[in-house]
Short mmCIF file of C-alpha atoms in Angstrom, two decimals:
data_model
loop_
_atom_site.label_atom_id
_atom_site.label_comp_id
_atom_site.label_asym_id
_atom_site.label_seq_id
_atom_site.Cartn_x
_atom_site.Cartn_y
_atom_site.Cartn_z
CA MET A 1 26.88 -43.36 -78.76
CA GLN A 2 23.77 -42.02 -77.06
CA GLU A 3 21.27 -39.65 -78.63
CA SER A 4 18.24 -37.71 -77.47
CA ASN A 5 15.83 -36.07 -79.91
CA ASN A 6 12.32 -34.69 -79.91
CA LYS A 7 9.56 -33.53 -82.22
CA GLN A 8 8.10 -31.27 -79.51
CA GLY A 9 9.59 -27.81 -79.29
CA ALA A 10 12.41 -26.77 -77.01
CA TYR A 11 13.69 -23.24 -77.57
CA LEU A 12 16.64 -21.41 -76.06
CA LEU A 13 15.32 -17.85 -75.83
CA GLY A 14 18.46 -16.05 -74.75
CA ILE A 15 21.80 -16.17 -72.96
CA GLY A 16 23.12 -13.86 -70.26
CA THR A 17 26.76 -13.72 -69.18
CA ALA A 18 28.91 -12.34 -66.38
CA VAL A 19 32.63 -12.14 -65.66
CA PRO A 20 34.54 -11.18 -62.49
CA ASP A 21 35.61 -7.61 -61.80
CA TYR A 22 39.31 -8.39 -62.22
CA SER A 23 40.88 -8.89 -65.65
CA TYR A 24 44.40 -9.06 -66.97
CA SER A 25 46.15 -9.26 -70.31
CA GLN A 26 47.91 -12.41 -71.39
CA ASP A 27 51.20 -10.50 -71.38
CA PHE A 28 50.62 -9.51 -67.76
CA ALA A 29 49.73 -13.09 -66.81
CA LEU A 30 52.99 -14.28 -68.33
CA GLU A 31 55.02 -11.73 -66.39
CA PHE A 32 53.23 -12.68 -63.17
CA ASN A 33 54.14 -16.34 -63.68
CA LEU A 34 57.72 -15.58 -64.69
CA GLY A 35 58.10 -13.56 -61.50
CA ILE A 36 57.10 -16.35 -59.12
CA GLU A 37 60.08 -17.21 -56.95
CA GLY A 38 61.49 -20.65 -57.73
CA THR A 39 60.43 -20.69 -61.39
CA THR A 40 63.17 -22.44 -63.37
CA GLU A 41 64.62 -21.35 -66.71
CA ARG A 42 63.07 -24.46 -68.26
CA GLN A 43 59.65 -23.42 -67.00
CA LYS A 44 60.15 -19.85 -68.20
CA LYS A 45 61.09 -20.98 -71.70
CA PHE A 46 58.04 -23.24 -71.91
CA MET A 47 55.70 -20.56 -70.56
CA ARG A 48 56.92 -17.93 -73.03
CA ARG A 49 56.14 -20.31 -75.89
CA ILE A 50 52.71 -21.32 -74.56
CA TYR A 51 51.54 -17.79 -73.79
CA ALA A 52 52.79 -16.40 -77.11
CA GLY A 53 50.88 -19.05 -79.06
CA SER A 54 47.69 -19.07 -77.00
CA ALA A 55 45.65 -16.67 -79.19
CA ILE A 56 44.34 -15.21 -75.91
CA GLU A 57 44.51 -11.46 -75.21
CA LYS A 58 42.59 -11.14 -71.95
CA ARG A 59 41.13 -13.27 -69.15
CA HIS A 60 39.08 -12.62 -66.01
CA SER A 61 39.57 -13.87 -62.46
CA VAL A 62 37.85 -13.65 -59.09
CA ILE A 63 41.31 -13.34 -57.51
CA ALA A 64 42.27 -9.74 -56.78
CA ASP A 65 45.96 -10.43 -56.12
CA TYR A 66 47.20 -10.18 -59.70
CA GLY A 67 48.80 -6.75 -60.02
CA ARG A 68 49.28 -6.29 -56.28
CA ASP A 69 52.46 -6.43 -54.25
CA PRO A 70 52.78 -9.68 -52.28
CA ALA A 71 52.35 -7.75 -49.04
CA ASP A 72 48.85 -6.79 -50.21
CA TYR A 73 47.70 -10.26 -51.30
CA SER A 74 44.28 -11.29 -49.98
CA PHE A 75 44.14 -14.84 -51.38
CA PHE A 76 47.71 -16.01 -51.93
CA PRO A 77 50.21 -15.90 -49.04
CA PRO A 78 52.26 -12.67 -48.95
CA THR A 79 55.34 -14.27 -50.52
CA GLN A 80 56.96 -14.06 -53.95
CA SER A 81 56.87 -17.86 -54.14
CA LEU A 82 53.10 -18.06 -53.41
CA LYS A 83 53.97 -20.64 -50.73
CA PRO A 84 52.40 -22.10 -48.71
CA GLU A 85 49.61 -22.51 -51.26
CA PRO A 86 45.97 -21.98 -50.31
CA THR A 87 44.26 -25.21 -49.29
CA THR A 88 41.46 -26.82 -51.24
CA GLN A 89 39.03 -25.63 -48.57
CA GLU A 90 40.23 -22.03 -48.86
CA ARG A 91 39.88 -22.19 -52.63
CA ASN A 92 36.41 -23.72 -52.39
CA ASP A 93 35.31 -21.07 -49.89
CA LEU A 94 36.22 -18.41 -52.46
CA PHE A 95 34.32 -20.37 -55.11
CA ILE A 96 31.18 -20.48 -52.97
CA ARG A 97 31.17 -16.71 -52.38
CA GLU A 98 31.88 -15.75 -55.97
CA ALA A 99 29.68 -18.43 -57.58
CA ASN A 100 26.71 -17.08 -55.65
CA ARG A 101 27.46 -13.56 -56.86
CA LEU A 102 28.32 -14.29 -60.50
CA SER A 103 25.45 -16.71 -61.06
CA ALA A 104 23.00 -14.01 -59.97
CA LEU A 105 24.67 -11.46 -62.26
CA ALA A 106 24.43 -13.82 -65.25
CA VAL A 107 20.71 -14.35 -64.61
CA GLU A 108 20.24 -10.59 -64.21
CA ASP A 109 21.88 -10.08 -67.62
CA LEU A 110 19.69 -12.79 -69.17
CA PHE A 111 16.48 -11.29 -67.81
CA ALA A 112 17.52 -7.81 -68.96
CA ARG A 113 18.08 -9.12 -72.48
CA LEU A 114 14.68 -10.86 -72.48
CA GLY A 115 12.81 -8.04 -70.76
CA LYS A 116 11.78 -10.54 -68.10
CA LYS A 117 10.76 -9.06 -64.74
CA ASP A 118 9.63 -12.03 -62.63
CA THR A 119 10.47 -15.69 -62.05
CA HIS A 120 7.11 -17.16 -61.03
CA ASP A 121 6.94 -19.27 -64.22
CA ILE A 122 10.36 -20.99 -63.85
CA THR A 123 9.69 -24.72 -63.42
CA HIS A 124 13.23 -26.14 -63.40
CA LEU A 125 16.70 -24.89 -62.47
CA ILE A 126 19.85 -26.59 -63.82
CA THR A 127 23.21 -25.49 -62.42
CA ILE A 128 26.59 -26.55 -63.79
CA SER A 129 30.15 -26.30 -62.49
CA CYS A 130 33.33 -28.33 -62.22
CA THR A 131 35.40 -25.80 -60.25
CA GLY A 132 33.75 -25.93 -56.84
CA PHE A 133 30.83 -27.33 -54.89
CA SER A 134 28.86 -27.19 -51.67
CA ALA A 135 25.50 -28.27 -50.34
CA PRO A 136 23.42 -26.24 -50.37
CA GLY A 137 25.07 -24.87 -53.49
CA PHE A 138 24.63 -21.88 -55.75
CA ASP A 139 21.47 -23.52 -57.07
CA PHE A 140 19.92 -23.03 -53.62
CA HIS A 141 21.27 -19.48 -53.44
CA LEU A 142 19.74 -18.66 -56.84
CA ALA A 143 16.39 -20.19 -55.94
CA ARG A 144 16.26 -17.99 -52.85
CA GLU A 145 17.75 -14.87 -54.49
CA LEU A 146 15.38 -15.06 -57.47
CA GLU A 147 12.40 -16.04 -55.30
CA LEU A 148 11.74 -19.05 -57.50
CA PRO A 149 8.57 -21.01 -56.75
CA ALA A 150 9.09 -23.44 -53.86
CA ALA A 151 8.22 -26.33 -56.17
CA THR A 152 10.94 -25.48 -58.73
CA ARG A 153 12.88 -28.65 -59.54
CA ARG A 154 16.65 -28.26 -59.12
CA TYR A 155 19.39 -30.29 -60.83
CA HIS A 156 23.15 -29.88 -60.53
CA ILE A 157 25.62 -31.17 -63.14
CA GLY A 158 29.00 -31.30 -61.43
CA PHE A 159 32.60 -32.06 -62.28
CA MET A 160 31.99 -32.99 -65.91
CA GLY A 161 34.24 -30.33 -67.42
CA CYS A 162 34.16 -28.25 -70.58
CA TYR A 163 31.36 -30.12 -72.34
CA ALA A 164 28.86 -29.90 -69.45
CA ALA A 165 26.81 -27.04 -70.93
CA LEU A 166 25.75 -29.35 -73.75
CA THR A 167 24.88 -32.00 -71.17
CA GLY A 168 22.77 -29.37 -69.42
CA MET A 169 21.01 -28.38 -72.64
CA SER A 170 20.34 -32.05 -73.38
CA LEU A 171 18.77 -32.39 -69.92
CA ALA A 172 16.68 -29.27 -70.52
CA HIS A 173 15.61 -30.73 -73.86
CA SER A 174 14.51 -33.96 -72.17
CA ILE A 175 12.58 -31.99 -69.55
CA CYS A 176 10.78 -30.06 -72.27
CA LYS A 177 9.91 -33.32 -74.02
CA ALA A 178 8.42 -34.76 -70.85
CA GLU A 179 6.67 -31.67 -69.49
CA PRO A 180 4.79 -29.34 -71.85
CA GLY A 181 4.96 -25.81 -70.53
CA ALA A 182 8.34 -26.33 -68.86
CA ARG A 183 10.54 -23.25 -68.45
CA VAL A 184 14.09 -24.26 -67.62
CA LEU A 185 16.70 -21.85 -66.28
CA MET A 186 20.24 -23.18 -66.85
CA VAL A 187 23.16 -21.46 -65.08
CA ASN A 188 26.87 -22.24 -65.48
CA VAL A 189 29.63 -20.92 -63.21
CA GLU A 190 33.29 -21.82 -63.67
CA LEU A 191 36.02 -20.21 -61.56
CA CYS A 192 39.09 -21.94 -62.94
CA SER A 193 41.56 -19.39 -61.58
CA VAL A 194 40.67 -20.39 -58.01
CA HIS A 195 42.80 -23.50 -58.63
CA PHE A 196 45.91 -21.67 -59.87
CA GLN A 197 48.98 -23.56 -58.60
CA GLN A 198 52.67 -23.12 -59.26
CA ARG A 199 53.92 -26.49 -60.50
CA ASP A 200 56.82 -27.85 -62.53
CA ASP A 201 54.66 -30.12 -64.71
CA LEU A 202 53.69 -29.03 -68.20
CA ASP A 203 49.99 -29.83 -67.72
CA THR A 204 49.64 -27.27 -64.92
CA MET A 205 51.59 -24.63 -66.82
CA VAL A 206 49.31 -25.04 -69.85
CA ALA A 207 46.22 -24.86 -67.63
CA ASN A 208 47.53 -21.68 -66.00
CA ALA A 209 48.00 -20.17 -69.46
CA ILE A 210 44.50 -20.73 -70.87
CA PHE A 211 41.81 -21.14 -68.19
CA ALA A 212 39.71 -18.30 -66.80
CA ASP A 213 36.51 -17.43 -64.94
CA GLY A 214 32.97 -16.66 -66.10
CA ALA A 215 29.27 -17.41 -65.75
CA SER A 216 26.29 -17.81 -68.07
CA ALA A 217 22.53 -18.20 -67.83
CA ALA A 218 20.04 -19.44 -70.44
CA LEU A 219 16.27 -19.87 -70.57
CA ILE A 220 14.91 -22.91 -72.42
CA VAL A 221 11.14 -23.29 -72.92
CA THR A 222 8.66 -25.52 -74.73
CA ASP A 223 6.75 -22.74 -76.47
CA PRO A 224 8.29 -20.44 -79.09
CA PRO A 225 8.19 -16.71 -78.35
CA GLU A 226 5.63 -14.55 -80.07
CA ALA A 227 8.10 -11.74 -80.71
CA ASP A 228 10.24 -11.61 -83.83
CA THR A 229 13.50 -12.50 -82.10
CA ALA A 230 16.36 -14.93 -82.72
CA VAL A 231 16.16 -18.21 -80.80
CA LEU A 232 17.85 -21.60 -80.92
CA ALA A 233 15.42 -24.45 -81.57
CA PHE A 234 16.85 -27.68 -80.17
CA ASP A 235 16.86 -30.77 -82.37
CA SER A 236 19.09 -33.51 -80.90
CA PHE A 237 22.07 -34.07 -78.62
CA ASN A 238 24.74 -36.75 -78.75
CA SER A 239 27.53 -37.99 -76.51
CA GLN A 240 30.51 -40.17 -77.28
CA ILE A 241 33.61 -41.27 -75.35
CA LEU A 242 36.78 -41.49 -77.42
CA PRO A 243 38.70 -44.78 -77.13
CA ASP A 244 41.86 -45.08 -75.02
CA SER A 245 41.85 -41.45 -73.93
CA GLU A 246 40.77 -41.59 -70.29
CA GLU A 247 44.09 -40.32 -68.95
CA ASP A 248 44.67 -37.65 -71.59
CA MET A 249 42.34 -35.15 -69.94
CA ALA A 250 41.35 -35.42 -66.29
CA TRP A 251 40.31 -33.15 -63.41
CA ARG A 252 40.85 -34.32 -59.86
CA VAL A 253 40.68 -33.00 -56.29
CA GLY A 254 44.09 -32.36 -54.70
CA ASN A 255 45.20 -31.11 -51.30
CA THR A 256 45.88 -27.59 -52.54
CA GLY A 257 43.21 -27.26 -55.21
CA PHE A 258 41.92 -29.24 -58.15
CA THR A 259 44.59 -30.62 -60.49
CA MET A 260 44.50 -30.83 -64.26
CA LYS A 261 45.80 -33.61 -66.48
CA LEU A 262 46.02 -32.19 -69.98
CA SER A 263 48.01 -34.29 -72.40
CA ALA A 264 49.70 -32.67 -75.38
CA TYR A 265 48.04 -35.40 -77.44
CA VAL A 266 44.50 -34.04 -76.87
CA PRO A 267 44.36 -31.96 -80.10
CA ARG A 268 45.67 -34.93 -82.10
CA ILE A 269 43.19 -37.35 -80.52
CA ILE A 270 40.31 -35.01 -81.34
CA ASN A 271 41.64 -34.57 -84.88
CA GLU A 272 41.87 -38.33 -85.44
CA ASN A 273 38.36 -39.11 -84.17
CA LEU A 274 36.10 -36.14 -84.81
CA ASP A 275 35.43 -36.71 -88.52
CA ASP A 276 34.22 -40.28 -87.95
CA ILE A 277 32.09 -39.17 -85.00
CA LEU A 278 30.50 -36.42 -87.07
CA LYS A 279 29.83 -38.75 -90.00
CA GLY A 280 28.03 -41.16 -87.66
CA ILE A 281 25.94 -38.41 -86.10
CA LEU A 282 25.05 -36.93 -89.48
CA LYS A 283 24.06 -40.31 -90.89
CA LYS A 284 21.89 -41.06 -87.86
CA SER A 285 20.08 -37.75 -88.18
CA GLY A 286 19.73 -37.86 -91.97
CA ARG A 287 21.97 -34.85 -92.50
CA ARG A 288 25.05 -34.07 -94.56
CA HIS A 289 28.11 -32.00 -93.74
CA GLY A 290 26.86 -29.27 -96.06
CA ASP A 291 23.63 -28.95 -94.06
CA ILE A 292 25.50 -27.26 -91.21
CA ASP A 293 25.35 -23.49 -91.63
CA ILE A 294 26.89 -22.39 -88.32
CA TRP A 295 29.61 -24.07 -86.25
CA ALA A 296 29.59 -23.43 -82.49
CA VAL A 297 32.78 -25.04 -81.20
CA HIS A 298 34.11 -24.88 -77.65
CA PRO A 299 37.43 -22.98 -77.92
CA GLY A 300 39.43 -25.25 -75.65
CA GLY A 301 42.61 -23.78 -77.06
CA LYS A 302 44.14 -22.58 -80.31
CA ALA A 303 45.66 -25.98 -81.14
CA ILE A 304 42.31 -27.70 -80.64
CA LEU A 305 40.50 -25.26 -82.94
CA GLU A 306 43.17 -25.70 -85.60
CA LYS A 307 42.90 -29.50 -85.42
CA ILE A 308 39.11 -29.26 -85.72
CA GLU A 309 39.48 -27.12 -88.84
CA GLU A 310 41.80 -29.75 -90.27
CA ALA A 311 39.62 -32.73 -89.31
CA LEU A 312 36.36 -31.23 -90.63
CA GLN A 313 37.93 -29.29 -93.54
CA LEU A 314 36.65 -25.95 -92.28
CA ASP A 315 37.91 -22.48 -93.09
CA PRO A 316 39.16 -20.50 -90.07
CA GLU A 317 36.36 -18.01 -90.75
CA GLU A 318 33.79 -20.71 -89.94
CA LEU A 319 35.17 -20.85 -86.40
CA SER A 320 35.67 -17.09 -86.11
CA VAL A 321 33.27 -16.72 -83.16
CA SER A 322 35.12 -19.43 -81.24
CA TYR A 323 38.43 -17.67 -81.87
CA GLU A 324 36.93 -14.34 -80.75
CA VAL A 325 35.69 -15.78 -77.45
CA LEU A 326 39.06 -17.46 -76.86
CA ARG A 327 40.80 -14.14 -77.56
CA ASP A 328 38.57 -12.09 -75.26
CA TYR A 329 38.00 -14.50 -72.38
CA GLY A 330 40.24 -17.58 -72.58
CA ASN A 331 38.86 -21.03 -71.76
CA MET A 332 36.14 -20.75 -69.10
CA SER A 333 35.42 -24.49 -69.13
CA SER A 334 31.68 -25.24 -69.53
CA VAL A 335 30.77 -21.54 -69.68
CA THR A 336 32.76 -20.91 -72.86
CA ILE A 337 30.39 -22.54 -75.37
CA MET A 338 27.58 -20.38 -73.96
CA PHE A 339 29.59 -17.23 -74.75
CA VAL A 340 30.00 -18.62 -78.28
CA LEU A 341 26.26 -19.31 -78.65
CA GLN A 342 25.44 -15.85 -77.26
CA ARG A 343 27.44 -14.21 -80.05
CA ILE A 344 25.85 -16.51 -82.63
CA LEU A 345 22.40 -15.49 -81.41
CA ALA A 346 23.39 -11.83 -81.81
CA ASP A 347 24.75 -12.02 -85.36
CA SER A 348 22.74 -11.93 -88.58
CA ARG A 349 23.08 -15.56 -89.62
CA GLU A 350 20.28 -18.12 -89.57
CA GLY A 351 20.21 -21.85 -90.24
CA ASN A 352 21.42 -25.15 -88.83
CA VAL A 353 23.84 -24.94 -85.90
CA LEU A 354 26.12 -27.72 -84.69
CA ALA A 355 27.55 -27.16 -81.22
CA ILE A 356 30.60 -29.23 -80.24
CA ALA A 357 32.44 -29.42 -76.92
CA PHE A 358 35.08 -31.69 -75.41
CA GLY A 359 36.08 -32.65 -71.91
CA PRO A 360 37.51 -35.28 -69.59
CA GLY A 361 37.26 -38.82 -70.77
CA LEU A 362 37.88 -37.74 -73.59
CA THR A 363 34.20 -37.05 -74.13
CA VAL A 364 32.72 -35.34 -77.19
CA GLU A 365 29.26 -33.77 -76.81
CA THR A 366 27.34 -32.36 -79.76
CA GLY A 367 24.04 -30.61 -80.19
CA PHE A 368 22.03 -29.92 -83.35
CA MET A 369 20.01 -26.72 -83.20
CA ARG A 370 18.44 -24.29 -85.61
CA LYS A 371 18.79 -20.55 -85.30
CA ILE A 372 15.56 -18.91 -86.37
CA SER A 373 13.96 -15.49 -86.04
CA ARG A 374 10.34 -16.56 -86.51
CA PRO A 375 9.67 -19.90 -84.73
#
């Protein structure tokens, strides 16, 4: 287990978000998948069960083809079978265009929430994504679009998966420890739907049922704001790899998009290990379970949230924000926990926050924070 902590301040002042223009209900997504030519009765039976139990109502996508006739498709080939599938390059080209656009929209939303009108004081830019890449990437596009100072330090956290936002916040925390006066802009973009593929394997069908697109932006600084506003004061971040779970969740580059390995055992593995991990983290930090006032859990899926409730003996109400984000947006990979934290910042609660996210490896990332209105 690795841990980073700091006595010097690091404050998350606000979170902005953005989603693509296109959205669809979970019922519509199911019908779209059932209508793909070549889908077997076995696949249809499995999909009906997965979609019905997903606890998701709506998702967003950068792909405009959902709801169109095949003849009008602009991304998929104009066939009912969606064959031949778009290549990895074609998918990544779409990612590049839309990541540039959505990242800027998320920052625009952040600055509007903070009443911030210029970017001359930004010292560091952290960008995060596991669903596409290029060099120069959307970090370069943002630096130019926002007219960031030429000396702004840029970091990109790539291909780490759903927990990467906590990795990014840990990096921002370390920067703030090392450089008083640092002002770190952290931007996540995940366009999971770009990698939609019609496959017979259960892993792909589950991924198609839960993943979605979104973007977030956060500003982390060393000095607390003077205004009476809610912020998240960072305390410590931890990372741990679960034993014998490397192949239970994986994300790899294929010829026609990125491919997901998502074992049905993932919720059980998390359930069996999370309590011991949390006990170790709490002991190391001198805290108890009862010291946690607010739980910010990455809603990787309904089954995962239920297993977390069971492992940590939580009431469903304690994870209500996670369930709400899952319902309204689905799983947007690393972006999702930022949507959760945004809602936590907006509600009336204060106190100790524990953020938890999971990803390939299996890796568990946690972050202790404190939500306060007067830093």
